[in-house]
Amino acid sequence: MSFIVSGPQGTAGYVNVTIAKSLIADVRELKVYVDGTEITYNVLPIGESWLLHFTYNHSARYVVINLGPEISLKTQLEIIAILSIIVILGGTFGSLYFLKLRKKKTNGKRINANHFVQVNVLAIVRVYKHPLS
């Protein structure tokens, strides 16, 4: 990221830049240059962003902010693959657990899905009818 700042000669200026945390792999790798010279800066976390703050002496200045090394496409694909596997495994085990619970509730008897839903609906109706009786 680069831009030009300017102001009256002999005065000081400051820059506040908000950068999404997802754009920076490691905030310690961040580099700020004013007219080609690396300068010190402050970084504060604010929610899902970093607030970058630095000062400089005015005149026309060329500022470059290097966000550090980018996350490679290979790393991004590995992260997506791992998350996909976790979601698939979670869904599979969750479904198996649900089926096991359903089998326990029916005492091992096979019932069709429509009967299972009807039984639940009747139970709900009875719960609401009973206090009114």
Coordinates of C-alpha atoms in Angstrom, one line a residue, residues 73-83:
L73 CA -2.2 -20.0 -2.4
K74 CA -0.9 -23.4 -1.3
T75 CA -1.4 -22.5 2.3
Q76 CA -4.9 -21.1 1.6
L77 CA -5.9 -24.4 -0.2
E78 CA -4.5 -26.5 2.7
I79 CA -6.5 -24.5 5.2
I80 CA -9.7 -24.9 3.1
A81 CA -9.0 -28.6 2.7
I82 CA -8.5 -29.1 6.5
L83 CA -11.7 -27.1 7.3

